Short mmCIF file of C-alpha atoms and ligand atoms in Angstrom, two decimals:
data_model
loop_
_atom_site.label_atom_id
_atom_site.label_comp_id
_atom_site.label_asym_id
_atom_site.label_seq_id
_atom_site.Cartn_x
_atom_site.Cartn_y
_atom_site.Cartn_z
CA MET A 1 0.00 0.00 0.00
CA GLY A 2 3.02 2.26 0.18
CA ILE A 3 2.18 3.58 3.62
CA LYS A 4 3.39 2.24 6.94
CA HIS A 5 0.79 0.97 9.33
CA SER A 6 1.96 3.35 12.06
CA ASN A 7 1.42 6.29 9.70
CA LEU A 8 -2.01 5.01 8.97
CA GLN A 9 -2.93 4.83 12.65
CA TYR A 10 -1.48 8.26 13.17
CA TYR A 11 -3.48 9.72 10.37
CA PHE A 12 -6.79 8.37 11.44
CA ALA A 13 -6.11 9.76 14.89
CA PHE A 14 -4.96 13.05 13.46
CA SER A 15 -8.04 13.65 11.36
CA PHE A 16 -10.26 12.73 14.30
CA VAL A 17 -8.52 15.23 16.58
CA GLY A 18 -8.74 17.81 13.82
CA LEU A 19 -12.47 17.37 13.73
CA LEU A 20 -12.81 17.65 17.49
CA ALA A 21 -10.73 20.83 17.47
CA LEU A 22 -12.86 22.27 14.74
CA ARG A 23 -16.05 21.54 16.63
CA TYR A 24 -14.65 23.07 19.81
CA PHE A 25 -13.53 26.13 17.91
CA ASN A 26 -16.87 26.63 16.21
CA ASN A 27 -18.90 26.17 19.36
CA THR A 28 -16.75 28.20 21.67
CA TYR A 29 -15.57 31.23 19.81
CA PHE A 30 -17.88 31.85 16.97
CA SER A 31 -21.34 31.24 15.93
CA ILE A 32 -20.99 31.30 12.18
CA PRO A 33 -24.34 31.52 10.41
CA ASN A 34 -24.86 28.39 8.34
CA TYR A 35 -25.08 30.15 5.02
CA ILE A 36 -21.75 31.85 5.57
CA ALA A 37 -20.10 28.65 6.73
CA LEU A 38 -21.33 26.93 3.58
CA SER A 39 -20.38 29.70 1.20
CA LEU A 40 -16.87 29.81 2.68
CA CYS A 41 -16.42 26.44 1.02
CA SER A 42 -14.13 26.82 -1.91
CA SER A 43 -13.68 23.55 -3.72
CA HIS A 44 -11.10 22.19 -6.14
CA ASP A 45 -13.82 20.27 -7.97
CA HIS A 46 -14.29 20.41 -11.69
CA PRO A 47 -17.28 22.54 -12.74
CA ASN A 48 -20.56 20.90 -13.67
CA PRO A 49 -20.20 20.20 -17.41
CA VAL A 50 -23.78 19.03 -18.02
CA ALA A 51 -25.83 21.86 -16.49
CA SER A 52 -26.29 23.54 -19.87
CA LEU A 53 -27.09 20.22 -21.59
CA TYR A 54 -29.90 19.42 -19.12
CA PRO A 55 -31.05 22.80 -17.79
CA MET A 56 -34.43 21.45 -16.68
CA ASN A 57 -32.97 18.52 -14.72
CA ALA A 58 -31.05 18.30 -11.46
CA THR A 59 -27.39 17.96 -12.40
CA GLY A 60 -24.03 18.20 -10.68
CA THR A 61 -20.63 16.65 -10.34
CA LEU A 62 -19.60 14.00 -7.87
CA ASN A 63 -15.95 13.82 -6.97
CA GLY A 64 -14.56 11.17 -4.69
CA THR A 65 -13.90 7.50 -4.16
CA VAL A 66 -16.12 4.52 -4.85
CA ALA A 67 -14.80 1.28 -3.39
CA ILE A 68 -15.93 -2.33 -3.27
CA ILE A 69 -16.10 -4.04 0.09
CA PRO A 70 -16.42 -7.76 -0.28
CA ILE A 71 -18.58 -9.11 2.57
CA SER A 72 -19.96 -12.59 2.99
CA LEU A 73 -23.25 -13.31 1.25
CA ALA A 74 -24.50 -14.55 4.59
CA LEU A 75 -23.84 -11.15 6.18
CA ALA A 76 -25.35 -9.34 3.17
CA ARG A 77 -28.43 -11.54 3.57
CA GLN A 78 -28.69 -10.52 7.24
CA LEU A 79 -28.30 -6.81 6.50
CA ILE A 80 -30.53 -6.45 3.42
CA PRO A 81 -34.24 -6.53 4.34
CA PRO A 82 -35.52 -10.10 3.97
CA GLN A 83 -38.25 -9.23 1.48
CA TYR A 84 -35.62 -8.37 -1.14
CA GLY A 85 -33.60 -10.97 -2.98
CA ILE A 86 -29.94 -10.60 -3.94
CA LEU A 87 -29.19 -10.93 -7.65
CA GLU A 88 -26.03 -12.98 -7.33
CA HIS A 89 -26.26 -14.08 -10.96
CA ALA A 90 -26.23 -10.39 -11.98
CA TYR A 91 -22.95 -9.51 -10.30
CA ARG A 92 -21.41 -12.84 -11.29
CA ALA A 93 -22.26 -12.08 -14.93
CA LEU A 94 -20.09 -8.97 -14.60
CA LEU A 95 -17.47 -10.44 -12.26
CA PRO A 96 -17.23 -14.18 -12.90
CA SER A 97 -14.18 -14.51 -10.63
CA PHE A 98 -15.71 -12.75 -7.61
CA PRO A 99 -15.02 -15.09 -4.65
CA GLN A 100 -17.68 -17.69 -3.99
CA GLY A 101 -19.95 -16.95 -1.06
CA MET A 102 -19.14 -13.23 -1.23
CA TYR A 103 -21.12 -10.13 -2.08
CA PRO A 104 -19.84 -6.70 -3.25
CA ALA A 105 -20.99 -4.00 -0.82
CA VAL A 106 -19.96 -0.50 -1.84
CA VAL A 107 -18.59 2.55 -0.07
CA GLN A 108 -19.06 5.94 -1.66
CA ALA A 109 -17.22 8.93 -0.21
CA LEU A 110 -18.26 11.88 -2.31
CA HIS A 111 -18.38 15.62 -2.62
CA ASP A 112 -21.43 16.95 -4.52
CA HIS A 113 -20.50 20.06 -6.45
CA GLU A 114 -22.49 22.69 -8.37
CA VAL A 115 -25.75 20.81 -7.92
CA GLN A 116 -28.44 22.75 -9.74
CA ALA A 117 -31.70 22.73 -11.62
CA PHE A 118 -33.50 25.46 -13.57
CA GLY A 119 -30.44 27.67 -13.03
CA TYR A 120 -30.68 27.46 -9.22
CA LYS A 121 -27.56 26.16 -7.53
CA ILE A 122 -27.41 24.76 -4.01
CA PRO A 123 -24.26 24.89 -1.85
CA ASP A 124 -21.86 21.96 -2.17
CA PHE A 125 -22.06 19.14 0.33
CA SER A 126 -20.38 15.84 1.19
CA ARG A 127 -21.86 12.45 1.85
CA THR A 128 -20.77 8.92 2.54
CA GLY A 129 -22.21 5.55 3.42
CA VAL A 130 -22.25 1.85 2.65
CA GLU A 131 -24.57 0.75 -0.15
CA PHE A 132 -25.86 -2.60 -1.34
CA PRO A 133 -26.19 -3.04 -5.13
CA PHE A 134 -27.81 -5.91 -7.06
CA VAL A 135 -30.88 -5.98 -4.85
CA ASP A 136 -34.03 -7.51 -6.33
CA MET A 137 -36.48 -4.98 -4.90
CA LEU A 138 -39.25 -5.73 -7.44
CA ASN A 139 -38.83 -9.46 -7.02
CA ASP A 140 -38.49 -9.96 -10.78
CA ASN A 141 -35.14 -11.76 -10.55
CA GLN A 142 -33.84 -9.34 -13.13
CA THR A 143 -33.70 -5.63 -12.28
CA SER A 144 -30.83 -4.54 -10.04
CA PHE A 145 -31.49 -1.81 -7.47
CA LYS A 146 -29.09 -0.32 -4.98
CA TRP A 147 -30.19 -0.19 -1.35
CA ALA A 148 -28.63 2.81 0.43
CA PRO A 149 -30.08 2.73 3.94
CA SER A 150 -27.93 5.35 5.67
CA LEU A 151 -25.72 8.33 5.00
CA LEU A 152 -23.46 10.76 6.76
CA MET A 153 -24.09 14.14 5.20
CA THR A 154 -22.85 17.72 5.64
CA SER A 155 -24.49 19.21 8.73
CA ASN A 156 -26.57 22.38 8.34
CA HIS A 157 -27.21 21.63 4.68
CA ASP A 158 -30.97 21.46 5.12
CA ILE A 159 -31.74 20.86 1.46
CA ALA A 160 -29.45 17.87 1.10
CA LEU A 161 -30.38 16.42 4.50
CA LYS A 162 -34.09 16.70 3.83
CA GLY A 163 -33.58 15.35 0.32
CA ALA A 164 -32.04 12.18 1.74
CA MET A 165 -34.52 11.84 4.61
CA ASP A 166 -37.42 11.97 2.15
CA TYR A 167 -36.17 8.62 0.80
CA GLY A 168 -36.39 7.17 4.29
CA THR A 169 -32.60 7.23 4.55
CA THR A 170 -31.18 7.16 8.07
CA THR A 171 -29.30 10.42 7.79
CA PHE A 172 -26.55 11.59 10.12
CA ALA A 173 -25.62 15.27 9.98
CA ALA A 174 -21.85 15.23 10.05
CA LYS A 175 -18.59 17.13 9.91
CA PHE A 176 -16.35 16.21 7.01
CA GLU A 177 -12.64 16.49 6.63
CA PRO A 178 -11.79 17.99 4.22
CA SER A 179 -14.99 19.98 4.43
CA CYS A 180 -15.19 21.45 0.92
CA ASP A 181 -13.43 18.82 -1.15
CA ALA A 182 -13.64 15.16 -1.97
CA TYR A 183 -10.39 14.11 -0.26
CA ARG A 184 -7.06 15.56 0.72
CA HIS A 185 -3.48 14.40 0.42
CA VAL A 186 -1.90 12.95 3.54
CA PRO A 187 1.20 15.02 4.31
CA ASN A 188 4.49 13.08 4.19
CA ALA A 189 2.89 9.81 3.18
CA THR A 190 5.31 7.25 1.71
CA ASP A 191 3.19 7.37 -1.43
CA PRO A 192 2.46 11.02 -2.27
CA GLY A 193 -0.80 9.94 -3.88
CA THR A 194 -2.27 8.85 -0.54
CA THR A 195 -5.46 10.69 0.37
CA PHE A 196 -7.87 10.70 3.29
CA PHE A 197 -11.50 11.53 3.84
CA SER A 198 -13.43 11.40 7.07
CA ALA A 199 -16.92 12.05 8.37
CA ILE A 200 -18.08 12.14 11.99
CA SER A 201 -21.70 12.58 13.00
CA SER A 202 -22.60 15.76 14.88
CA ASP A 203 -24.41 13.50 17.34
CA PRO A 204 -21.33 12.16 19.16
CA GLY A 205 -20.71 8.46 18.64
CA ALA A 206 -23.71 7.93 16.36
CA ALA A 207 -21.84 7.24 13.12
CA SER A 208 -18.53 7.78 11.35
CA LEU A 209 -16.69 6.76 8.22
CA SER A 210 -13.14 7.39 7.14
CA THR A 211 -11.01 6.28 4.24
CA LEU A 212 -7.34 6.22 3.36
CA PHE A 213 -6.46 5.34 -0.24
CA SER A 214 -3.31 5.14 -2.33
CA PRO A 215 -2.96 4.67 -6.08
CA THR A 216 -2.33 1.12 -7.21
CA GLU A 217 -1.57 -0.55 -10.50
CA GLU A 218 -4.62 -2.55 -11.28
CA SER A 219 -8.01 -3.35 -9.89
CA PRO A 220 -9.65 -6.75 -9.87
CA PHE A 221 -12.87 -4.93 -10.78
CA PRO A 222 -13.35 -3.47 -14.26
CA LEU A 223 -14.66 0.04 -14.82
CA SER A 224 -17.80 -1.46 -16.35
CA PHE A 225 -18.64 -2.96 -12.96
CA PHE A 226 -18.49 0.46 -11.29
CA GLN A 227 -20.51 2.00 -14.13
CA ASN A 228 -23.11 -0.68 -13.70
CA PHE A 229 -23.79 -0.41 -9.97
CA THR A 230 -23.42 3.36 -9.68
CA ASN A 231 -26.24 3.68 -12.20
CA GLN A 232 -28.68 1.33 -10.52
CA PRO A 233 -31.86 3.02 -9.25
CA THR A 234 -31.39 3.59 -5.53
CA PHE A 235 -33.80 3.31 -2.60
CA ALA A 236 -33.85 3.33 1.17
CA ASP A 237 -37.31 2.55 2.58
CA GLY A 238 -38.59 1.43 -0.83
CA LYS A 239 -41.38 4.01 -1.16
CA THR A 240 -39.63 5.91 -3.96
CA CYS A 241 -36.52 5.49 -6.07
CA ASP A 242 -33.69 7.78 -7.06
CA ASN A 243 -32.48 7.57 -10.65
CA MET A 244 -28.99 8.98 -10.69
CA ILE A 245 -27.35 8.79 -14.09
CA ARG A 246 -23.59 9.05 -13.81
CA PHE A 247 -21.58 9.90 -16.89
CA PHE A 248 -18.03 8.63 -17.21
CA ASN A 249 -17.25 10.44 -20.45
CA THR A 250 -17.54 14.18 -19.67
CA SER A 251 -14.73 16.59 -18.82
CA ALA A 252 -15.47 15.99 -15.10
CA THR A 253 -13.96 12.52 -15.61
CA THR A 254 -11.56 12.99 -18.49
CA SER A 255 -9.88 16.16 -17.13
CA ARG A 256 -8.32 14.24 -14.24
CA GLY A 257 -8.79 10.66 -15.34
CA ILE A 258 -9.85 7.70 -13.25
CA GLU A 259 -7.36 6.50 -10.63
CA VAL A 260 -7.36 2.94 -9.35
CA VAL A 261 -6.79 3.05 -5.59
CA LYS A 262 -6.40 0.58 -2.74
CA GLY A 263 -6.74 1.27 0.94
CA THR A 264 -8.62 1.12 4.20
CA VAL A 265 -12.21 1.98 5.07
CA ARG A 266 -13.41 2.35 8.65
CA ALA A 267 -17.12 2.61 9.16
CA HIS A 268 -19.48 2.81 12.07
CA ILE A 269 -22.83 3.19 10.37
CA PRO A 270 -26.07 1.23 10.04
CA PRO A 271 -27.03 -1.34 8.95
CA PHE A 272 -23.79 -2.65 10.50
CA ASP A 273 -24.34 -2.91 14.22
CA ALA A 274 -20.67 -2.54 15.13
CA PRO A 275 -17.68 -0.58 13.80
CA HIS A 276 -15.84 -2.30 10.95
CA GLU A 277 -12.48 -1.87 9.32
CA TRP A 278 -11.78 -3.20 5.85
CA LYS A 279 -8.21 -3.23 4.57
CA GLY A 280 -6.88 -3.74 1.09
CA VAL A 281 -10.11 -2.68 -0.59
CA TYR A 282 -10.06 -1.52 -4.19
CA GLY A 283 -11.80 1.51 -5.59
CA LEU A 284 -11.79 4.28 -8.14
CA ARG A 285 -11.01 7.89 -7.39
CA MET A 286 -12.65 10.12 -9.97
CA GLY A 287 -15.06 12.86 -10.85
CA THR A 288 -18.31 12.15 -12.70
CA ALA A 289 -21.09 14.41 -13.93
CA PHE A 290 -24.64 13.33 -13.19
CA VAL A 291 -28.30 13.91 -13.90
CA GLU A 292 -30.62 12.97 -11.05
CA ASN A 293 -34.33 12.19 -11.27
CA ASN A 294 -35.77 12.10 -7.77
CA TYR A 295 -38.65 10.40 -5.93
CA LEU A 296 -39.88 8.19 -8.75
CA PRO A 297 -42.04 5.11 -8.33
CA CYS A 298 -39.62 2.17 -8.12
CA GLU A 299 -42.02 0.19 -10.30
CA ASN A 300 -41.04 2.52 -13.20
CA PHE A 301 -37.67 0.76 -13.26
CA ARG A 302 -38.88 -2.78 -13.90
CA GLY A 303 -36.46 -4.07 -16.56
CA TYR A 304 -34.38 -0.85 -16.41
CA ASP A 305 -31.06 -1.41 -18.01
CA GLY A 306 -29.42 1.96 -17.96
CA TRP A 307 -30.40 5.34 -19.21
CA GLU A 308 -29.72 4.71 -22.92
CA SER A 309 -32.15 1.83 -23.07
CA ARG A 310 -35.06 3.80 -21.66
C1 LIG B 1 -11.48 15.97 -7.05
O1 LIG B 1 -11.02 16.48 -5.82
C2 LIG B 1 -9.61 16.58 -5.71
C3 LIG B 1 -9.29 17.03 -4.28
O2 LIG B 1 -9.85 18.28 -4.01
C4 LIG B 1 -9.11 17.55 -6.77
O3 LIG B 1 -7.70 17.61 -6.71
C5 LIG B 1 -9.52 17.03 -8.15
O4 LIG B 1 -9.15 17.95 -9.16
C6 LIG B 1 -11.03 16.84 -8.20
N1 LIG B 1 -11.38 16.22 -9.46
C7 LIG B 1 -12.43 16.61 -10.16
C8 LIG B 1 -12.62 15.91 -11.45
O5 LIG B 1 -13.21 17.47 -9.78
C1 LIG B 2 -34.93 15.19 -17.20
O1 LIG B 2 -36.17 15.36 -16.55
C2 LIG B 2 -37.29 14.94 -17.32
C3 LIG B 2 -38.55 15.35 -16.57
O2 LIG B 2 -38.53 14.90 -15.27
C4 LIG B 2 -37.19 13.45 -17.57
O3 LIG B 2 -38.29 13.01 -18.33
C5 LIG B 2 -35.91 13.16 -18.32
O4 LIG B 2 -35.75 11.78 -18.51
C6 LIG B 2 -34.71 13.71 -17.53
N1 LIG B 2 -33.50 13.55 -18.30
C7 LIG B 2 -32.57 12.65 -18.00
C8 LIG B 2 -31.35 12.64 -18.86
O5 LIG B 2 -32.68 11.87 -17.08
C1 LIG B 3 -25.52 -4.28 -15.47
O1 LIG B 3 -25.14 -5.63 -15.39
C2 LIG B 3 -26.15 -6.58 -15.70
C3 LIG B 3 -25.56 -7.94 -15.59
O2 LIG B 3 -25.46 -8.32 -14.34
C4 LIG B 3 -26.64 -6.39 -17.11
O3 LIG B 3 -27.74 -7.26 -17.31
C5 LIG B 3 -27.08 -4.97 -17.30
O4 LIG B 3 -27.36 -4.79 -18.66
C6 LIG B 3 -25.99 -4.00 -16.90
N1 LIG B 3 -26.55 -2.68 -16.97
C7 LIG B 3 -25.90 -1.68 -17.51
C8 LIG B 3 -26.59 -0.37 -17.55
O5 LIG B 3 -24.78 -1.81 -17.95
C1 LIG B 4 -32.98 -15.96 -11.62
O1 LIG B 4 -32.35 -15.80 -12.89
C2 LIG B 4 -31.16 -16.53 -13.01
C3 LIG B 4 -30.50 -16.12 -14.33
O2 LIG B 4 -31.39 -16.07 -15.37
C4 LIG B 4 -31.47 -18.03 -12.94
O3 LIG B 4 -30.28 -18.76 -13.05
C5 LIG B 4 -32.14 -18.30 -11.59
O4 LIG B 4 -32.52 -19.65 -11.52
C6 LIG B 4 -33.34 -17.42 -11.41
N1 LIG B 4 -33.84 -17.60 -10.06
C7 LIG B 4 -35.13 -17.80 -9.83
C8 LIG B 4 -35.49 -17.94 -8.39
O5 LIG B 4 -35.94 -17.87 -10.71
C1 LIG B 5 6.17 16.47 7.31
O1 LIG B 5 7.51 16.74 7.01
C2 LIG B 5 7.93 18.04 7.37
C3 LIG B 5 9.33 18.28 6.84
O2 LIG B 5 10.05 17.08 6.82
C4 LIG B 5 7.81 18.20 8.89
O3 LIG B 5 8.20 19.49 9.27
C5 LIG B 5 6.38 17.96 9.29
O4 LIG B 5 6.26 18.00 10.70
C6 LIG B 5 5.87 16.60 8.80
N1 LIG B 5 4.44 16.51 9.04
C7 LIG B 5 3.85 15.41 9.51
C8 LIG B 5 2.38 15.47 9.66
O5 LIG B 5 4.47 14.40 9.76
C1 LIG B 6 -21.55 9.76 -22.77
O1 LIG B 6 -22.22 8.72 -22.09
C2 LIG B 6 -23.62 8.81 -22.15
C3 LIG B 6 -24.23 7.71 -21.30
O2 LIG B 6 -23.38 7.16 -20.39
C4 LIG B 6 -24.07 8.71 -23.59
O3 LIG B 6 -25.46 8.84 -23.67
C5 LIG B 6 -23.42 9.81 -24.41
O4 LIG B 6 -23.72 9.63 -25.77
C6 LIG B 6 -21.90 9.77 -24.24
N1 LIG B 6 -21.34 10.93 -24.89
C7 LIG B 6 -20.27 10.85 -25.67
C8 LIG B 6 -19.79 12.14 -26.25
O5 LIG B 6 -19.72 9.79 -25.91
#
């Protein structure tokens, strides 16, 4: 991984202390109005390249890391609500060599940038959580949905928080580090490409997620696999579905390219009932533009096979 374990421990501790200091500072000395705190955010993210193409739709860019966490199928079966099947044949069709008895859970650690519709832009925000793709929510043994039951999300961002809660998502208002970007380089890391990201719920001890990733040569998972599951209609309580269409071919992706990374994810977030650490997980670090169609009947997606086939 190109980074010593002691460094890794140090860095997780460091970013945690940084967050505590920040909270102390904010509470004690200042009371910064939310709108100012949010507008102080100045991001290094690529601008939204699709806003003018789809002015009447919600669009934006997502920058960050998407990683695959192999968990046992037995655990996935315990975590995913029992009324929904798991489309093992669907992920095996894409990943024939995925280990037997295992299931690909997903971590997304993202910064949403220049999110807008009808010319109205909302402030940037961050979000992260563990998601469960290839879920048979219509019980048709065919259409893959992604179950995203919980999220840590930028505190005070009422629009984003409410937007997630309206899906029935268990939403934790959180402080992110870095607060206005997708990730930040770890100073003095053995591999200069090493980056971190961390989120801690404002409600102390309720939830947290942090990542540490370094570039690596190759991934066992092809890009097509990431394209497939990131574009599955997503739900939380199952009452409505979110159709996020992520593009991998706009300047948001091509300007910086797609980096294969490997690293560590630590998460304390439902539906896991205890903190977990996963090491040696593979992911992609990239920017993507998106169009998002919200609060649709999930039934609309029976047989859905990507945006182009609609
Ligand atoms: C993603 O965020 C990183 C860290 O801020 C930045 O260096 C990079 O340019 C961003 N990439 C895109 C495509 O926005
Ligand atoms: C944009 O929004 C319209 C109306 O909701 C929808 O019919 C259309 O499919 C959306 N476009 C894309 C690319 O999703
Ligand atoms: C996603 O993968 C499944 C195979 O498991 C395939 O049937 C489907 O067409 C793919 N969808 C897209 C949009 O690539
Ligand atoms: C679901 O579809 C797969 C692939 O077509 C098939 O192998 C499997 O038997 C089906 N399962 C059920 C319960 O029908
Ligand atoms: C990084 O290296 C510089 C110069 O070698 C040193 O001053 C600094 O304390 C180091 N920072 C960390 C976080 O180790
Ligand atoms: C980019 O990808 C989208 C769907 O993923 C496709 O509809 C569009 O034609 C592609 N654009 C280019 C320029 O290839």
